[in-house]
């Protein structure tokens, strides 16, 4: 007897639905029958996100109407990302929307992670509603209060494991020590993102350090008043050793030699699996690479990301550095990202051939080197994601050329590649099964639209001053 899709055993549905990434597709599954609806609707509401390219006004209103009026659906929400929010509303309309938001959030009793990042959209009422979510342990917010919310409310979030602050104001910085002190025992991940802000200093980090002894991951971005002194104080106070660190666009006075000495003294990187470093154009490369090599010598490194603060093809790190890194960490490295600087074809080939578990590779090259770069990619055995940035600017009229370049790359690469990016475009790679004249089956790679709700790694933070 022929079986249909609806005859699939119910216990397999959750496994199958976990591979469905688009909300629209999950919504279609909810309409199949009651059994499909029972499993698909939980995944549909598990993660809710609104980005800037969505029609924010209508989506935000409809979303929070649903969450406020349907507690049964709101209880499924685990992750809420509001990265766009309507602000051009009348006073009464905005008040009504704010009331919808607070009631909807209060119904999200299983909410674990919230991101509310648009400047001027976060209100005290939203923060107070989030405090009533008993499971909340991750908070990512725009730190520029501008009088819209009371920074003192933040200190009442005392059980967070992850805090991410974007462009914190002086008022938020003022309460940060008491906030970190309150949530320090549970805090594992701290991210501070600025645009050349002078508010975050070594003195501030030294004040925070005693409260962050249990920290696992630290990311400081765009803080030109932060040097090795402030970061060194944090790693010195840390008990277990960091597993991830990002030091991006900090002070040109950051002394890698001194930082290396501090980390070595406290064995601060004995658990480090991920590091992101930005290097200034005026940095003495020979000393810097030597210090970084020693800094990472005892780390069980899996992710290495290095980029230049000023993009230029003239910035080239010697092949010896990459060769040493691959010799020390090649058996573990899963992601290698080299951005806004050149890498030789010899070094790139060495990375691809000797990093046996490499899954993600991001590089910069000139378009005339595409053949050589692709030959390097071809020797990597486990690549999943590739992103290539080209030095010269690409006009909109050359958009088709980017897709052509991306397809050319995947045609030469192992069948393991599932995502490819060129400059500002990203595609999923699918493989169509075909049959030749001899009835032999073979696959042909094709490019399809990027469907994953997660923003590709290369676009999360602007890599520049």
PDB file of C-alpha atoms in Angstrom, residues 151-316:
ATOM      1  CA  UNK A 151      19.525  52.793  33.266  1.00  0.00           C
ATOM      2  CA  UNK A 152      19.061  51.892  36.932  1.00  0.00           C
ATOM      3  CA  UNK A 153      16.541  49.251  35.872  1.00  0.00           C
ATOM      4  CA  UNK A 154      19.410  47.304  34.287  1.00  0.00           C
ATOM      5  CA  UNK A 155      20.942  46.589  37.681  1.00  0.00           C
ATOM      6  CA  UNK A 156      17.856  44.522  38.547  1.00  0.00           C
ATOM      7  CA  UNK A 157      18.759  41.935  35.867  1.00  0.00           C
ATOM      8  CA  UNK A 158      20.838  39.889  38.279  1.00  0.00           C
ATOM      9  CA  UNK A 159      20.819  36.388  36.757  1.00  0.00           C
ATOM     10  CA  UNK A 160      22.026  36.957  33.208  1.00  0.00           C
ATOM     11  CA  UNK A 161      24.618  34.722  31.582  1.00  0.00           C
ATOM     12  CA  UNK A 162      25.089  36.974  28.546  1.00  0.00           C
ATOM     13  CA  UNK A 163      25.054  40.774  28.218  1.00  0.00           C
ATOM     14  CA  UNK A 164      25.599  42.666  24.978  1.00  0.00           C
ATOM     15  CA  UNK A 165      25.634  46.483  25.024  1.00  0.00           C
ATOM     16  CA  UNK A 166      25.611  48.513  21.818  1.00  0.00           C
ATOM     17  CA  UNK A 167      26.746  52.140  21.974  1.00  0.00           C
ATOM     18  CA  UNK A 168      26.284  52.557  25.748  1.00  0.00           C
ATOM     19  CA  UNK A 169      25.694  56.109  26.954  1.00  0.00           C
ATOM     20  CA  UNK A 170      27.474  57.754  29.863  1.00  0.00           C
ATOM     21  CA  UNK A 171      24.442  57.050  32.072  1.00  0.00           C
ATOM     22  CA  UNK A 172      24.490  53.338  31.233  1.00  0.00           C
ATOM     23  CA  UNK A 173      28.256  53.200  31.726  1.00  0.00           C
ATOM     24  CA  UNK A 174      27.745  54.768  35.141  1.00  0.00           C
ATOM     25  CA  UNK A 175      25.528  51.883  36.331  1.00  0.00           C
ATOM     26  CA  UNK A 176      27.552  49.173  34.573  1.00  0.00           C
ATOM     27  CA  UNK A 177      29.819  48.367  37.581  1.00  0.00           C
ATOM     28  CA  UNK A 178      26.842  47.816  39.889  1.00  0.00           C
ATOM     29  CA  UNK A 179      25.017  45.835  37.187  1.00  0.00           C
ATOM     30  CA  UNK A 180      27.996  43.561  36.539  1.00  0.00           C
ATOM     31  CA  UNK A 181      28.463  43.162  40.274  1.00  0.00           C
ATOM     32  CA  UNK A 182      24.847  42.020  40.643  1.00  0.00           C
ATOM     33  CA  UNK A 183      24.923  39.478  37.821  1.00  0.00           C
ATOM     34  CA  UNK A 184      28.616  38.546  38.056  1.00  0.00           C
ATOM     35  CA  UNK A 185      28.139  35.038  39.544  1.00  0.00           C
ATOM     36  CA  UNK A 186      26.101  33.956  36.503  1.00  0.00           C
ATOM     37  CA  UNK A 187      27.708  36.148  33.802  1.00  0.00           C
ATOM     38  CA  UNK A 188      29.589  34.122  31.177  1.00  0.00           C
ATOM     39  CA  UNK A 189      29.599  36.374  28.110  1.00  0.00           C
ATOM     40  CA  UNK A 190      30.102  40.156  27.904  1.00  0.00           C
ATOM     41  CA  UNK A 191      30.063  42.143  24.645  1.00  0.00           C
ATOM     42  CA  UNK A 192      30.634  45.905  24.410  1.00  0.00           C
ATOM     43  CA  UNK A 193      30.193  47.405  20.930  1.00  0.00           C
ATOM     44  CA  UNK A 194      30.932  51.080  20.236  1.00  0.00           C
ATOM     45  CA  UNK A 195      31.936  53.387  17.418  1.00  0.00           C
ATOM     46  CA  UNK A 196      35.148  54.999  18.639  1.00  0.00           C
ATOM     47  CA  UNK A 197      33.570  55.774  22.025  1.00  0.00           C
ATOM     48  CA  UNK A 198      35.839  57.243  24.704  1.00  0.00           C
ATOM     49  CA  UNK A 199      33.489  56.192  27.513  1.00  0.00           C
ATOM     50  CA  UNK A 200      34.839  52.673  27.887  1.00  0.00           C
ATOM     51  CA  UNK A 201      38.315  52.902  29.370  1.00  0.00           C
ATOM     52  CA  UNK A 202      40.944  50.795  31.106  1.00  0.00           C
ATOM     53  CA  UNK A 203      39.795  52.240  34.423  1.00  0.00           C
ATOM     54  CA  UNK A 204      36.227  51.062  33.804  1.00  0.00           C
ATOM     55  CA  UNK A 205      37.392  47.542  32.880  1.00  0.00           C
ATOM     56  CA  UNK A 206      39.583  47.414  35.974  1.00  0.00           C
ATOM     57  CA  UNK A 207      36.491  48.271  38.033  1.00  0.00           C
ATOM     58  CA  UNK A 208      34.491  45.485  36.356  1.00  0.00           C
ATOM     59  CA  UNK A 209      37.194  42.823  36.552  1.00  0.00           C
ATOM     60  CA  UNK A 210      36.629  41.617  40.169  1.00  0.00           C
ATOM     61  CA  UNK A 211      32.979  40.897  39.341  1.00  0.00           C
ATOM     62  CA  UNK A 212      33.741  38.882  36.193  1.00  0.00           C
ATOM     63  CA  UNK A 213      35.799  36.038  37.602  1.00  0.00           C
ATOM     64  CA  UNK A 214      33.496  33.419  36.016  1.00  0.00           C
ATOM     65  CA  UNK A 215      33.494  34.975  32.536  1.00  0.00           C
ATOM     66  CA  UNK A 216      33.969  32.631  29.571  1.00  0.00           C
ATOM     67  CA  UNK A 217      33.789  35.050  26.651  1.00  0.00           C
ATOM     68  CA  UNK A 218      34.741  38.718  26.261  1.00  0.00           C
ATOM     69  CA  UNK A 219      34.291  40.896  23.167  1.00  0.00           C
ATOM     70  CA  UNK A 220      35.323  44.580  23.124  1.00  0.00           C
ATOM     71  CA  UNK A 221      34.774  46.452  19.844  1.00  0.00           C
ATOM     72  CA  UNK A 222      35.417  50.075  18.879  1.00  0.00           C
ATOM     73  CA  UNK A 223      36.832  51.379  22.169  1.00  0.00           C
ATOM     74  CA  UNK A 224      39.979  53.444  21.422  1.00  0.00           C
ATOM     75  CA  UNK A 225      40.639  54.184  25.097  1.00  0.00           C
ATOM     76  CA  UNK A 226      41.068  50.485  25.955  1.00  0.00           C
ATOM     77  CA  UNK A 227      44.585  49.034  26.009  1.00  0.00           C
ATOM     78  CA  UNK A 228      46.314  45.874  27.211  1.00  0.00           C
ATOM     79  CA  UNK A 229      46.018  47.229  30.751  1.00  0.00           C
ATOM     80  CA  UNK A 230      42.236  46.982  31.024  1.00  0.00           C
ATOM     81  CA  UNK A 231      41.934  43.680  29.142  1.00  0.00           C
ATOM     82  CA  UNK A 232      44.861  42.287  31.103  1.00  0.00           C
ATOM     83  CA  UNK A 233      43.112  43.054  34.391  1.00  0.00           C
ATOM     84  CA  UNK A 234      40.045  41.074  33.284  1.00  0.00           C
ATOM     85  CA  UNK A 235      41.990  37.994  32.179  1.00  0.00           C
ATOM     86  CA  UNK A 236      44.092  38.157  35.350  1.00  0.00           C
ATOM     87  CA  UNK A 237      40.994  38.098  37.571  1.00  0.00           C
ATOM     88  CA  UNK A 238      39.382  35.288  35.604  1.00  0.00           C
ATOM     89  CA  UNK A 239      39.356  31.959  37.441  1.00  0.00           C
ATOM     90  CA  UNK A 240      38.857  29.353  34.744  1.00  0.00           C
ATOM     91  CA  UNK A 241      40.393  30.964  31.668  1.00  0.00           C
ATOM     92  CA  UNK A 242      38.459  32.467  28.757  1.00  0.00           C
ATOM     93  CA  UNK A 243      37.107  30.305  25.951  1.00  0.00           C
ATOM     94  CA  UNK A 244      36.557  33.209  23.543  1.00  0.00           C
ATOM     95  CA  UNK A 245      37.884  36.754  23.156  1.00  0.00           C
ATOM     96  CA  UNK A 246      37.514  39.541  20.611  1.00  0.00           C
ATOM     97  CA  UNK A 247      39.744  42.632  20.673  1.00  0.00           C
ATOM     98  CA  UNK A 248      38.699  44.887  17.816  1.00  0.00           C
ATOM     99  CA  UNK A 249      39.534  48.509  17.050  1.00  0.00           C
ATOM    100  CA  UNK A 250      41.016  49.247  20.445  1.00  0.00           C
ATOM    101  CA  UNK A 251      43.749  51.769  21.254  1.00  0.00           C
ATOM    102  CA  UNK A 252      46.772  51.849  18.923  1.00  0.00           C
ATOM    103  CA  UNK A 253      48.726  51.837  22.194  1.00  0.00           C
ATOM    104  CA  UNK A 254      47.610  48.263  22.905  1.00  0.00           C
ATOM    105  CA  UNK A 255      50.879  46.472  23.684  1.00  0.00           C
ATOM    106  CA  UNK A 256      50.639  42.847  22.568  1.00  0.00           C
ATOM    107  CA  UNK A 257      53.969  42.042  24.219  1.00  0.00           C
ATOM    108  CA  UNK A 258      52.723  43.159  27.632  1.00  0.00           C
ATOM    109  CA  UNK A 259      49.380  41.456  27.103  1.00  0.00           C
ATOM    110  CA  UNK A 260      51.111  38.229  26.134  1.00  0.00           C
ATOM    111  CA  UNK A 261      53.185  38.398  29.299  1.00  0.00           C
ATOM    112  CA  UNK A 262      50.070  38.879  31.457  1.00  0.00           C
ATOM    113  CA  UNK A 263      48.216  36.006  29.817  1.00  0.00           C
ATOM    114  CA  UNK A 264      51.211  33.712  30.076  1.00  0.00           C
ATOM    115  CA  UNK A 265      51.642  34.511  33.773  1.00  0.00           C
ATOM    116  CA  UNK A 266      48.018  33.626  34.570  1.00  0.00           C
ATOM    117  CA  UNK A 267      47.620  30.855  31.968  1.00  0.00           C
ATOM    118  CA  UNK A 268      44.652  32.888  30.812  1.00  0.00           C
ATOM    119  CA  UNK A 269      44.231  31.195  27.431  1.00  0.00           C
ATOM    120  CA  UNK A 270      44.522  27.558  28.479  1.00  0.00           C
ATOM    121  CA  UNK A 271      40.859  27.030  27.434  1.00  0.00           C
ATOM    122  CA  UNK A 272      40.709  29.538  24.575  1.00  0.00           C
ATOM    123  CA  UNK A 273      38.922  28.177  21.515  1.00  0.00           C
ATOM    124  CA  UNK A 274      38.126  31.413  19.649  1.00  0.00           C
ATOM    125  CA  UNK A 275      39.960  34.698  19.122  1.00  0.00           C
ATOM    126  CA  UNK A 276      39.305  37.758  16.944  1.00  0.00           C
ATOM    127  CA  UNK A 277      42.046  40.364  16.579  1.00  0.00           C
ATOM    128  CA  UNK A 278      42.225  43.633  14.671  1.00  0.00           C
ATOM    129  CA  UNK A 279      45.651  44.899  13.673  1.00  0.00           C
ATOM    130  CA  UNK A 280      46.481  48.576  13.038  1.00  0.00           C
ATOM    131  CA  UNK A 281      48.336  49.581   9.901  1.00  0.00           C
ATOM    132  CA  UNK A 282      51.120  51.145  12.000  1.00  0.00           C
ATOM    133  CA  UNK A 283      51.630  47.999  14.102  1.00  0.00           C
ATOM    134  CA  UNK A 284      55.146  46.495  13.836  1.00  0.00           C
ATOM    135  CA  UNK A 285      54.100  43.203  12.245  1.00  0.00           C
ATOM    136  CA  UNK A 286      57.171  41.164  13.084  1.00  0.00           C
ATOM    137  CA  UNK A 287      56.848  41.816  16.819  1.00  0.00           C
ATOM    138  CA  UNK A 288      53.055  41.543  16.752  1.00  0.00           C
ATOM    139  CA  UNK A 289      52.997  38.172  14.977  1.00  0.00           C
ATOM    140  CA  UNK A 290      55.659  36.803  17.304  1.00  0.00           C
ATOM    141  CA  UNK A 291      53.635  37.872  20.348  1.00  0.00           C
ATOM    142  CA  UNK A 292      50.380  36.472  18.952  1.00  0.00           C
ATOM    143  CA  UNK A 293      52.048  33.161  18.133  1.00  0.00           C
ATOM    144  CA  UNK A 294      53.278  32.832  21.699  1.00  0.00           C
ATOM    145  CA  UNK A 295      49.944  34.090  23.069  1.00  0.00           C
ATOM    146  CA  UNK A 296      48.119  31.233  21.325  1.00  0.00           C
ATOM    147  CA  UNK A 297      50.748  28.554  21.837  1.00  0.00           C
ATOM    148  CA  UNK A 298      48.910  26.822  24.695  1.00  0.00           C
ATOM    149  CA  UNK A 299      45.343  27.460  23.498  1.00  0.00           C
ATOM    150  CA  UNK A 300      43.122  24.644  22.116  1.00  0.00           C
ATOM    151  CA  UNK A 301      42.220  27.043  19.300  1.00  0.00           C
ATOM    152  CA  UNK A 302      39.324  26.321  16.926  1.00  0.00           C
ATOM    153  CA  UNK A 303      38.477  29.778  15.527  1.00  0.00           C
ATOM    154  CA  UNK A 304      40.993  32.404  14.355  1.00  0.00           C
ATOM    155  CA  UNK A 305      39.842  35.733  12.901  1.00  0.00           C
ATOM    156  CA  UNK A 306      42.308  38.494  12.055  1.00  0.00           C
ATOM    157  CA  UNK A 307      41.615  41.654  10.100  1.00  0.00           C
ATOM    158  CA  UNK A 308      43.162  45.058   9.461  1.00  0.00           C
ATOM    159  CA  UNK A 309      41.489  48.177  10.798  1.00  0.00           C
ATOM    160  CA  UNK A 310      42.284  49.895   7.492  1.00  0.00           C
ATOM    161  CA  UNK A 311      41.619  47.807   4.367  1.00  0.00           C
ATOM    162  CA  UNK A 312      44.615  47.665   2.099  1.00  0.00           C
ATOM    163  CA  UNK A 313      46.154  44.998  -0.160  1.00  0.00           C
ATOM    164  CA  UNK A 314      49.569  46.286   0.925  1.00  0.00           C
ATOM    165  CA  UNK A 315      49.113  44.863   4.428  1.00  0.00           C
ATOM    166  CA  UNK A 316      50.573  41.371   4.275  1.00  0.00           C
TER     167      UNK A 316
END
